[in-house]
mmCIF file of C-alpha atoms in Angstrom:
data_model
loop_
_atom_site.group_PDB
_atom_site.id
_atom_site.type_symbol
_atom_site.label_atom_id
_atom_site.label_comp_id
_atom_site.label_asym_id
_atom_site.label_seq_id
_atom_site.Cartn_x
_atom_site.Cartn_y
_atom_site.Cartn_z
ATOM 1 C CA MET A 1 13.486 -12.770 15.486
ATOM 2 C CA SER A 2 16.602 -10.736 14.781
ATOM 3 C CA ALA A 3 16.779 -9.033 11.402
ATOM 4 C CA SER A 4 20.543 -9.542 11.343
ATOM 5 C CA THR A 5 20.144 -13.333 11.271
ATOM 6 C CA ALA A 6 16.792 -13.734 9.515
ATOM 7 C CA LYS A 7 16.438 -15.003 5.962
ATOM 8 C CA ILE A 8 14.691 -12.043 4.327
ATOM 9 C CA ALA A 9 12.953 -11.870 0.962
ATOM 10 C CA VAL A 10 11.866 -8.600 -0.636
ATOM 11 C CA ALA A 11 8.742 -8.879 -2.807
ATOM 12 C CA PHE A 12 7.949 -6.256 -5.452
ATOM 13 C CA GLY A 13 6.121 -5.696 -8.736
ATOM 14 C CA GLY A 14 2.717 -7.273 -9.214
ATOM 15 C CA PRO A 15 -0.277 -6.885 -11.581
ATOM 16 C CA SER A 16 -0.969 -3.275 -10.639
ATOM 17 C CA PRO A 17 -0.729 0.170 -12.280
ATOM 18 C CA GLU A 18 1.918 0.870 -9.635
ATOM 19 C CA HIS A 19 4.082 -2.022 -10.864
ATOM 20 C CA ASP A 20 7.060 0.121 -11.914
ATOM 21 C CA VAL A 21 7.115 2.201 -8.727
ATOM 22 C CA SER A 22 6.913 -1.008 -6.696
ATOM 23 C CA ILE A 23 10.065 -2.247 -8.439
ATOM 24 C CA LEU A 24 11.884 0.917 -7.371
ATOM 25 C CA THR A 25 10.791 0.508 -3.752
ATOM 26 C CA GLY A 26 11.718 -3.177 -3.738
ATOM 27 C CA LEU A 27 15.156 -2.563 -5.187
ATOM 28 C CA LEU A 28 15.809 0.238 -2.675
ATOM 29 C CA ALA A 29 14.977 -2.151 0.169
ATOM 30 C CA ALA A 30 16.922 -5.090 -1.284
ATOM 31 C CA HIS A 31 20.037 -2.992 -1.896
ATOM 32 C CA GLU A 32 19.892 -1.512 1.603
ATOM 33 C CA LEU A 33 19.532 -4.917 3.265
ATOM 34 C CA ALA A 34 22.203 -6.564 1.121
ATOM 35 C CA GLY A 35 24.595 -3.674 1.705
ATOM 36 C CA ALA A 36 24.251 -4.188 5.451
ATOM 37 C CA GLY A 37 25.121 -7.870 5.152
ATOM 38 C CA ARG A 38 21.589 -9.193 5.635
ATOM 39 C CA ASP A 39 20.675 -12.565 4.130
ATOM 40 C CA VAL A 40 18.345 -11.250 1.424
ATOM 41 C CA SER A 41 16.707 -12.580 -1.719
ATOM 42 C CA ALA A 42 14.520 -10.719 -4.227
ATOM 43 C CA LEU A 43 11.096 -11.932 -5.398
ATOM 44 C CA TYR A 44 9.739 -10.290 -8.539
ATOM 45 C CA TRP A 45 5.991 -10.487 -9.181
ATOM 46 C CA SER A 46 5.432 -9.990 -12.913
ATOM 47 C CA LYS A 47 2.653 -7.980 -14.548
ATOM 48 C CA THR A 48 0.999 -11.259 -15.501
ATOM 49 C CA GLY A 49 1.051 -12.589 -11.933
ATOM 50 C CA GLU A 50 4.029 -14.950 -12.124
ATOM 51 C CA TRP A 51 6.770 -15.057 -9.479
ATOM 52 C CA PHE A 52 10.528 -15.062 -10.121
ATOM 53 C CA GLN A 53 13.645 -15.000 -8.008
ATOM 54 C CA VAL A 54 15.961 -12.266 -9.269
ATOM 55 C CA ASP A 55 19.322 -10.788 -8.356
ATOM 56 C CA PRO A 56 18.843 -8.562 -5.271
ATOM 57 C CA SER A 57 21.565 -6.250 -6.627
ATOM 58 C CA ALA A 58 19.676 -5.696 -9.913
ATOM 59 C CA GLU A 59 18.975 -2.181 -11.165
ATOM 60 C CA ALA A 60 15.702 -0.781 -12.510
ATOM 61 C CA ALA A 61 16.887 -1.056 -16.126
ATOM 62 C CA ALA A 62 16.825 -4.857 -15.840
ATOM 63 C CA PHE A 63 13.007 -4.768 -15.590
ATOM 64 C CA VAL A 64 12.205 -2.366 -18.428
ATOM 65 C CA GLU A 65 11.377 -5.209 -20.842
ATOM 66 C CA GLY A 66 9.732 -7.378 -18.217
ATOM 67 C CA VAL A 67 11.290 -10.375 -16.484
ATOM 68 C CA PRO A 68 15.084 -9.965 -16.203
ATOM 69 C CA ARG A 69 17.405 -12.472 -17.802
ATOM 70 C CA GLU A 70 18.539 -15.348 -15.591
ATOM 71 C CA ALA A 71 15.453 -14.960 -13.381
ATOM 72 C CA GLN A 72 14.328 -18.252 -11.838
ATOM 73 C CA SER A 73 10.673 -19.214 -11.999
ATOM 74 C CA LEU A 74 8.981 -19.661 -8.616
ATOM 75 C CA ARG A 75 5.846 -21.359 -7.372
ATOM 76 C CA LEU A 76 3.859 -20.191 -4.349
ATOM 77 C CA ALA A 77 2.170 -23.110 -2.583
ATOM 78 C CA MET A 78 -0.541 -22.854 0.082
ATOM 79 C CA GLY A 79 -1.203 -25.108 3.032
ATOM 80 C CA GLU A 80 1.007 -26.860 5.555
ATOM 81 C CA GLY A 81 4.619 -26.621 4.477
ATOM 82 C CA GLY A 82 3.709 -24.072 1.817
ATOM 83 C CA GLY A 83 5.790 -21.192 0.579
ATOM 84 C CA PHE A 84 7.973 -20.268 -2.377
ATOM 85 C CA ALA A 85 9.917 -22.883 -4.302
ATOM 86 C CA VAL A 86 12.194 -22.747 -7.343
ATOM 87 C CA ALA A 87 10.519 -24.729 -10.087
ATOM 88 C CA GLY A 88 12.407 -27.889 -11.020
ATOM 89 C CA GLY A 89 13.347 -29.002 -14.523
ATOM 90 C CA ARG A 90 11.870 -31.941 -16.418
ATOM 91 C CA LEU A 91 13.254 -34.434 -13.904
ATOM 92 C CA GLY A 92 14.315 -32.153 -11.063
ATOM 93 C CA ARG A 93 12.322 -31.545 -7.930
ATOM 94 C CA ALA A 94 11.258 -28.084 -6.830
ATOM 95 C CA ARG A 95 13.596 -26.527 -4.265
ATOM 96 C CA ALA A 96 11.966 -24.686 -1.393
ATOM 97 C CA LEU A 97 13.250 -21.198 -0.623
ATOM 98 C CA GLU A 98 14.156 -20.721 3.008
ATOM 99 C CA ILE A 99 12.404 -17.502 4.025
ATOM 100 C CA ASP A 100 11.713 -16.209 7.509
ATOM 101 C CA VAL A 101 10.046 -12.927 6.504
ATOM 102 C CA VAL A 102 8.920 -11.276 3.274
ATOM 103 C CA VAL A 103 9.305 -7.499 3.119
ATOM 104 C CA ASN A 104 6.237 -6.593 1.062
ATOM 105 C CA CYS A 105 6.963 -3.696 -1.326
ATOM 106 C CA CYS A 106 4.053 -4.409 -3.691
ATOM 107 C CA HIS A 107 2.157 -1.133 -4.160
ATOM 108 C CA GLY A 108 -1.467 -1.020 -5.227
ATOM 109 C CA GLY A 109 -3.656 -3.780 -6.653
ATOM 110 C CA PRO A 110 -3.520 -7.248 -5.123
ATOM 111 C CA GLY A 111 -0.244 -6.498 -3.333
ATOM 112 C CA GLU A 112 -1.852 -3.856 -1.146
ATOM 113 C CA ASP A 113 -5.557 -4.733 -0.992
ATOM 114 C CA GLY A 114 -5.283 -7.885 1.126
ATOM 115 C CA SER A 115 -5.068 -10.445 -1.692
ATOM 116 C CA LEU A 116 -1.336 -11.105 -1.384
ATOM 117 C CA GLN A 117 -1.554 -10.925 2.399
ATOM 118 C CA ALA A 118 -4.215 -13.655 2.373
ATOM 119 C CA GLY A 119 -2.003 -15.807 0.145
ATOM 120 C CA PHE A 120 0.940 -15.377 2.508
ATOM 121 C CA ASP A 121 -1.283 -16.266 5.469
ATOM 122 C CA LEU A 122 -2.455 -19.467 3.764
ATOM 123 C CA ALA A 123 1.136 -20.338 2.864
ATOM 124 C CA GLY A 124 2.360 -19.711 6.413
ATOM 125 C CA ILE A 125 4.735 -16.929 5.314
ATOM 126 C CA ARG A 126 5.446 -14.064 7.698
ATOM 127 C CA TYR A 127 5.344 -10.672 6.021
ATOM 128 C CA THR A 128 5.717 -6.983 6.774
ATOM 129 C CA GLY A 129 3.061 -4.334 6.457
ATOM 130 C CA PRO A 130 -0.708 -4.616 6.879
ATOM 131 C CA ASP A 131 -2.632 -7.797 7.492
ATOM 132 C CA VAL A 132 -5.607 -8.747 5.315
ATOM 133 C CA ALA A 133 -8.140 -6.565 7.127
ATOM 134 C CA GLY A 134 -5.876 -3.531 7.408
ATOM 135 C CA ALA A 135 -4.847 -3.767 3.767
ATOM 136 C CA ALA A 136 -8.426 -4.100 2.519
ATOM 137 C CA LEU A 137 -9.622 -1.134 4.582
ATOM 138 C CA GLY A 138 -6.761 1.076 3.452
ATOM 139 C CA MET A 139 -7.383 0.316 -0.233
ATOM 140 C CA ASP A 140 -11.153 0.904 -0.125
ATOM 141 C CA LYS A 141 -11.604 4.690 -0.186
ATOM 142 C CA LEU A 142 -15.327 4.481 0.537
ATOM 143 C CA ALA A 143 -15.035 2.070 3.467
ATOM 144 C CA PHE A 144 -12.093 3.949 4.981
ATOM 145 C CA ALA A 145 -13.949 7.263 4.835
ATOM 146 C CA GLY A 146 -16.974 5.628 6.467
ATOM 147 C CA VAL A 147 -14.908 4.209 9.321
ATOM 148 C CA ALA A 148 -13.141 7.541 9.843
ATOM 149 C CA GLU A 149 -16.428 9.469 9.809
ATOM 150 C CA ALA A 150 -17.996 7.056 12.307
ATOM 151 C CA ALA A 151 -15.006 7.578 14.602
ATOM 152 C CA GLY A 152 -15.573 11.333 14.540
ATOM 153 C CA LEU A 153 -12.469 12.151 12.519
ATOM 154 C CA PRO A 154 -12.502 15.177 10.186
ATOM 155 C CA VAL A 155 -13.264 14.017 6.640
ATOM 156 C CA LEU A 156 -14.814 15.586 3.552
ATOM 157 C CA PRO A 157 -18.072 14.020 2.320
ATOM 158 C CA ARG A 158 -17.324 11.011 0.124
ATOM 159 C CA ARG A 159 -19.971 9.125 -1.801
ATOM 160 C CA PRO A 160 -20.038 6.370 -4.440
ATOM 161 C CA VAL A 161 -20.785 7.229 -8.066
ATOM 162 C CA PRO A 162 -23.957 5.358 -9.072
ATOM 163 C CA ALA A 163 -24.413 4.635 -12.786
ATOM 164 C CA GLY A 164 -26.645 7.262 -14.351
ATOM 165 C CA ALA A 165 -26.687 9.436 -11.210
ATOM 166 C CA THR A 166 -27.169 13.218 -11.369
ATOM 167 C CA GLU A 167 -26.613 14.144 -7.693
ATOM 168 C CA VAL A 168 -24.807 12.813 -4.606
ATOM 169 C CA GLY A 169 -26.010 15.142 -1.860
ATOM 170 C CA PHE A 170 -23.429 17.929 -2.058
ATOM 171 C CA ASP A 171 -22.480 20.481 -4.673
ATOM 172 C CA GLY A 172 -19.622 20.284 -7.193
ATOM 173 C CA PRO A 173 -17.116 20.583 -8.601
ATOM 174 C CA TYR A 174 -15.878 17.192 -7.452
ATOM 175 C CA ILE A 175 -12.753 15.088 -7.143
ATOM 176 C CA MET A 176 -13.430 11.693 -8.710
ATOM 177 C CA LYS A 177 -11.302 8.783 -7.511
ATOM 178 C CA PRO A 178 -11.241 5.037 -8.176
ATOM 179 C CA ARG A 179 -12.788 3.377 -5.139
ATOM 180 C CA PHE A 180 -9.902 0.915 -5.055
ATOM 181 C CA GLY A 181 -6.506 2.313 -5.968
ATOM 182 C CA GLY A 182 -3.731 4.658 -4.952
ATOM 183 C CA SER A 183 -0.984 7.070 -6.006
ATOM 184 C CA SER A 184 -3.392 9.512 -7.675
ATOM 185 C CA ILE A 185 -3.925 7.141 -10.610
ATOM 186 C CA GLY A 186 -7.329 7.802 -12.161
ATOM 187 C CA ILE A 187 -8.025 10.845 -9.960
ATOM 188 C CA GLN A 188 -9.520 13.856 -11.718
ATOM 189 C CA VAL A 189 -11.648 16.938 -11.152
ATOM 190 C CA VAL A 190 -15.128 16.840 -12.717
ATOM 191 C CA ALA A 191 -17.721 19.603 -12.891
ATOM 192 C CA ASP A 192 -20.849 17.562 -12.171
ATOM 193 C CA VAL A 193 -22.174 14.141 -11.240
ATOM 194 C CA ALA A 194 -23.387 13.409 -14.773
ATOM 195 C CA THR A 195 -19.833 13.735 -16.064
ATOM 196 C CA ALA A 196 -18.611 11.413 -13.327
ATOM 197 C CA ALA A 197 -21.286 8.852 -14.168
ATOM 198 C CA ALA A 198 -20.221 8.934 -17.826
ATOM 199 C CA GLN A 199 -16.562 8.496 -16.837
ATOM 200 C CA LEU A 200 -17.572 5.510 -14.724
ATOM 201 C CA GLN A 201 -18.609 3.665 -17.881
ATOM 202 C CA THR A 202 -15.422 4.341 -19.846
ATOM 203 C CA GLY A 203 -12.546 4.878 -17.396
ATOM 204 C CA THR A 204 -10.143 1.936 -17.059
ATOM 205 C CA HIS A 205 -9.476 2.638 -13.394
ATOM 206 C CA TYR A 206 -13.176 2.830 -12.456
ATOM 207 C CA ARG A 207 -14.107 -0.753 -13.273
ATOM 208 C CA ARG A 208 -14.603 -1.535 -9.570
ATOM 209 C CA GLY A 209 -16.374 1.724 -8.847
ATOM 210 C CA ALA A 210 -15.527 5.324 -8.043
ATOM 211 C CA VAL A 211 -16.166 7.889 -5.333
ATOM 212 C CA LEU A 212 -16.797 11.632 -5.340
ATOM 213 C CA GLU A 213 -15.867 14.268 -2.779
ATOM 214 C CA PRO A 214 -15.957 18.085 -2.934
ATOM 215 C CA TYR A 215 -13.114 19.737 -4.826
ATOM 216 C CA ARG A 216 -11.766 22.691 -2.901
ATOM 217 C CA ALA A 217 -9.003 24.525 -4.712
ATOM 218 C CA GLU A 218 -7.613 26.100 -1.541
ATOM 219 C CA LEU A 219 -6.732 22.764 0.068
ATOM 220 C CA PHE A 220 -3.175 21.428 -0.056
ATOM 221 C CA ASP A 221 -1.670 18.076 0.864
ATOM 222 C CA LEU A 222 0.012 17.177 4.163
ATOM 223 C CA ASN A 223 1.458 13.733 4.890
ATOM 224 C CA VAL A 224 2.949 11.969 7.889
ATOM 225 C CA ALA A 225 4.399 8.473 8.245
ATOM 226 C CA VAL A 226 3.588 6.170 11.130
ATOM 227 C CA ARG A 227 5.343 3.008 12.236
ATOM 228 C CA SER A 228 4.145 0.485 14.760
ATOM 229 C CA TRP A 229 7.381 -1.144 15.966
ATOM 230 C CA PRO A 230 9.159 -1.058 18.391
ATOM 231 C CA ALA A 231 6.604 1.546 19.518
ATOM 232 C CA LEU A 232 3.943 3.575 17.755
ATOM 233 C CA SER A 233 5.654 6.702 16.430
ATOM 234 C CA LEU A 234 5.254 9.443 13.827
ATOM 235 C CA SER A 235 7.643 11.028 11.341
ATOM 236 C CA ALA A 236 8.038 14.669 10.431
ATOM 237 C CA ILE A 237 5.102 16.211 8.555
ATOM 238 C CA GLU A 238 5.618 16.967 4.868
ATOM 239 C CA ARG A 239 3.840 19.166 2.385
ATOM 240 C CA PRO A 240 4.225 17.646 -1.103
ATOM 241 C CA LEU A 241 4.636 20.227 -3.866
ATOM 242 C CA ARG A 242 2.988 20.157 -7.278
ATOM 243 C CA THR A 243 5.312 20.399 -10.259
ATOM 244 C CA SER A 244 2.717 19.962 -13.011
ATOM 245 C CA THR A 245 1.865 23.360 -14.505
ATOM 246 C CA GLY A 246 -1.677 24.384 -13.595
ATOM 247 C CA ALA A 247 -2.317 21.125 -11.698
ATOM 248 C CA GLU A 248 -5.568 21.054 -9.718
ATOM 249 C CA ILE A 249 -4.454 18.135 -7.552
ATOM 250 C CA LEU A 250 -1.207 16.406 -6.563
ATOM 251 C CA GLY A 251 -0.770 13.939 -9.416
ATOM 252 C CA TYR A 252 1.108 10.748 -10.185
ATOM 253 C CA HIS A 253 3.683 12.736 -12.178
ATOM 254 C CA ASP A 254 4.357 14.990 -9.173
ATOM 255 C CA LYS A 255 5.007 11.992 -6.946
ATOM 256 C CA TYR A 256 7.217 9.818 -9.119
ATOM 257 C CA VAL A 257 8.871 11.903 -11.839
ATOM 258 C CA GLY A 258 12.242 11.865 -10.037
ATOM 259 C CA GLY A 259 12.857 8.163 -10.597
ATOM 260 C CA GLN A 260 13.241 7.079 -6.962
ATOM 261 C CA GLY A 261 9.594 6.719 -6.070
ATOM 262 C CA MET A 262 8.291 9.218 -3.549
ATOM 263 C CA ALA A 263 11.803 9.773 -2.179
ATOM 264 C CA SER A 264 12.745 12.184 -4.968
ATOM 265 C CA ALA A 265 9.444 14.091 -5.242
ATOM 266 C CA PRO A 266 9.538 17.819 -4.398
ATOM 267 C CA ARG A 267 8.355 18.654 -0.888
ATOM 268 C CA GLU A 268 8.488 21.016 2.052
ATOM 269 C CA LEU A 269 9.906 18.960 4.917
ATOM 270 C CA PRO A 270 9.154 19.671 7.675
ATOM 271 C CA ALA A 271 6.016 21.447 6.496
ATOM 272 C CA ALA A 272 5.728 25.109 7.456
ATOM 273 C CA ILE A 273 2.410 24.897 9.322
ATOM 274 C CA THR A 274 1.187 26.242 12.650
ATOM 275 C CA PRO A 275 1.871 24.250 15.852
ATOM 276 C CA LYS A 276 -1.904 23.985 16.358
ATOM 277 C CA LEU A 277 -2.409 22.372 12.953
ATOM 278 C CA ALA A 278 0.594 20.073 13.451
ATOM 279 C CA ASP A 279 -0.724 18.896 16.829
ATOM 280 C CA ALA A 280 -4.176 18.213 15.370
ATOM 281 C CA LEU A 281 -2.650 16.243 12.483
ATOM 282 C CA ARG A 282 -0.494 14.119 14.782
ATOM 283 C CA ALA A 283 -3.401 13.339 17.090
ATOM 284 C CA CYS A 284 -5.557 12.309 14.145
ATOM 285 C CA ALA A 285 -2.764 10.180 12.651
ATOM 286 C CA LEU A 286 -2.318 8.234 15.880
ATOM 287 C CA GLU A 287 -6.040 7.522 16.005
ATOM 288 C CA VAL A 288 -6.013 6.375 12.373
ATOM 289 C CA ALA A 289 -3.127 4.002 13.153
ATOM 290 C CA GLY A 290 -5.360 2.270 15.677
ATOM 291 C CA LEU A 291 -8.484 2.250 13.505
ATOM 292 C CA ALA A 292 -6.629 0.817 10.495
ATOM 293 C CA ASP A 293 -4.504 -1.556 12.611
ATOM 294 C CA VAL A 294 -1.330 -0.213 11.016
ATOM 295 C CA ARG A 295 1.604 -2.626 10.876
ATOM 296 C CA GLY A 296 5.046 -1.814 9.549
ATOM 297 C CA VAL A 297 5.333 1.667 8.027
ATOM 298 C CA ALA A 298 2.323 3.496 6.581
ATOM 299 C CA ARG A 299 1.745 7.029 5.305
ATOM 300 C CA ILE A 300 -1.366 8.958 6.297
ATOM 301 C CA ASP A 301 -2.475 11.731 3.946
ATOM 302 C CA PHE A 302 -4.407 14.860 4.875
ATOM 303 C CA LEU A 303 -5.803 17.992 3.220
ATOM 304 C CA SER A 304 -5.719 21.444 4.784
ATOM 305 C CA ASP A 305 -6.192 25.129 4.034
ATOM 306 C CA GLY A 306 -3.735 26.060 6.769
ATOM 307 C CA ASP A 307 -6.418 26.113 9.469
ATOM 308 C CA GLU A 308 -8.898 23.305 8.918
ATOM 309 C CA LEU A 309 -7.709 19.704 8.608
ATOM 310 C CA TYR A 310 -9.287 16.796 6.706
ATOM 311 C CA LEU A 311 -8.198 13.168 6.738
ATOM 312 C CA ASN A 312 -7.796 11.849 3.186
ATOM 313 C CA GLU A 313 -6.483 8.270 3.231
ATOM 314 C CA VAL A 314 -3.958 5.813 4.614
ATOM 315 C CA ASN A 315 -1.313 4.265 2.351
ATOM 316 C CA THR A 316 -0.470 0.964 4.000
ATOM 317 C CA ILE A 317 2.540 0.261 1.728
ATOM 318 C CA PRO A 318 3.750 3.757 0.777
ATOM 319 C CA GLY A 319 6.189 4.639 -1.985
ATOM 320 C CA SER A 320 9.816 4.103 -0.884
ATOM 321 C CA LEU A 321 8.262 2.825 2.383
ATOM 322 C CA ALA A 322 8.156 6.518 3.401
ATOM 323 C CA ARG A 323 11.845 6.365 4.331
ATOM 324 C CA TYR A 324 12.355 10.004 3.309
ATOM 325 C CA LEU A 325 9.963 11.300 6.008
ATOM 326 C CA TRP A 326 11.950 10.071 9.014
ATOM 327 C CA VAL A 327 14.084 13.159 9.535
ATOM 328 C CA ASP A 328 12.601 14.317 12.857
ATOM 329 C CA PRO A 329 13.192 12.079 14.675
ATOM 330 C CA PRO A 330 15.845 10.677 12.305
ATOM 331 C CA VAL A 331 15.459 6.967 11.555
ATOM 332 C CA PRO A 332 17.870 5.353 9.055
ATOM 333 C CA PHE A 333 16.319 3.266 6.283
ATOM 334 C CA LEU A 334 18.053 0.118 7.547
ATOM 335 C CA ALA A 335 16.528 0.624 10.998
ATOM 336 C CA LEU A 336 13.058 0.958 9.432
ATOM 337 C CA LEU A 337 13.539 -2.282 7.528
ATOM 338 C CA ASP A 338 15.043 -4.167 10.476
ATOM 339 C CA ASP A 339 12.177 -3.106 12.734
ATOM 340 C CA MET A 340 9.606 -4.198 10.144
ATOM 341 C CA VAL A 341 11.273 -7.612 9.908
ATOM 342 C CA GLU A 342 11.392 -8.013 13.679
ATOM 343 C CA GLU A 343 7.739 -6.968 13.987
ATOM 344 C CA ALA A 344 6.751 -9.614 11.412
ATOM 345 C CA GLY A 345 8.602 -12.179 13.489
ATOM 346 C CA ALA A 346 6.818 -11.140 16.674
ATOM 347 C CA ARG A 347 3.390 -10.841 15.030
ATOM 348 C CA PRO A 348 3.156 -13.941 12.824
ATOM 349 C CA THR A 349 0.663 -14.663 10.063
ATOM 350 C CA ALA A 350 -2.905 -15.740 10.694
ATOM 351 C CA ARG A 351 -3.375 -19.415 11.433
ATOM 352 C CA TYR A 352 -6.586 -21.187 10.482
ATOM 353 C CA SER A 353 -8.038 -24.290 12.096
ATOM 354 C CA ALA A 354 -10.747 -26.833 11.300
ATOM 355 C CA ALA A 355 -11.325 -27.535 14.992
ATOM 356 C CA GLY A 356 -14.997 -28.325 15.530
ATOM 357 C CA ALA A 357 -15.546 -29.776 12.056
ATOM 358 C CA ASP A 358 -15.723 -33.365 13.366
ATOM 359 C CA GLY A 359 -18.122 -34.822 10.789
ATOM 360 C CA THR A 360 -21.194 -34.806 13.056
ATOM 361 C CA VAL A 361 -23.184 -32.584 10.689
ATOM 362 C CA LEU A 362 -22.209 -34.686 7.677
ATOM 363 C CA ARG A 363 -23.149 -37.985 9.316
ATOM 364 C CA GLY A 364 -26.622 -36.677 10.115
ATOM 365 C CA ALA A 365 -27.184 -34.906 6.819
ATOM 366 C CA GLY A 366 -28.811 -37.711 4.858
ATOM 367 C CA ALA A 367 -29.145 -37.566 1.079
ATOM 368 C CA ILE A 368 -28.477 -34.242 -0.627
ATOM 369 C CA ALA A 369 -31.262 -34.991 -3.103
ATOM 370 C CA ALA A 370 -33.803 -34.867 -0.275
ATOM 371 C CA LYS A 371 -32.606 -31.386 0.708
ATOM 372 C CA LEU A 372 -33.051 -30.126 -2.849
ATOM 373 C CA ALA A 373 -36.634 -31.342 -3.117
#
């Protein structure tokens, strides 16, 4: 599938704390594709979970109050012949949207944890970024750390926060993170496990659980982007910089205060690190790409003290699609998007089959009442 002839839709928003940043990423992608003459439409996923077709040339201000004016309501249907359709009026029939590939720019929540990917699979819609399994693994901080540790990759201890717990097997202070989430939302430093257990009961972002790992003040962040098409490759390595006065960790404000998602956040790029550390980071990132079955463009985050290296997490749909990291080697944003679209065309959605369910078991089952006796 050629990106220059494909009918492309860009999906953004969604019921997630990262809703606003997702809009920025989606609009960046839609504007870039439209400016290059691509056949592009824009699909806005509202905070309440509804879908709308909006102007792909819209600006961020159009979404401040919610759904933009003149947005068209959409329905997403599953099954054979499924997909997006513009809802009809009282007597009108729904009109199917012709879409070859959806560029998924939905950060966090159901857009990045496998939920939306599963819906697209069931609807027969090709999409960019991770599949269901890769998305779910990347969003689950506990599961990802377990997989990485089992593979022999360098990780800090990471344990769940049990209700009422007083110890987790290693000393504090600790970094407490939502088990499912991203972009530093809900991440904080706590002195002891008892404090973390109390936060678990009251924190909005900990409703699905939380994890603890050692807090080490000397560690700083290092990130690298990876893309899987046309060949597995890595970007330059960045060191994000903290702008929040006295910040203990790289926070949400540090990442997104500039108004263009991660693209405008302060950074050292390329990072001034030793060749030995850079080589170790790249080798680890390539292994993570295989473990997490990376598709599209992902960002892999590390922690380091300048000598030791620790794998932190993989962001399967990173802010601004990590376009700002591709400076060495240089890759234009349009090329990133085109390659993601072409990869989605070559690696289509999952297809499910009922082959083997021929009714034999049902015919021999007898009365259900007898089985309940």
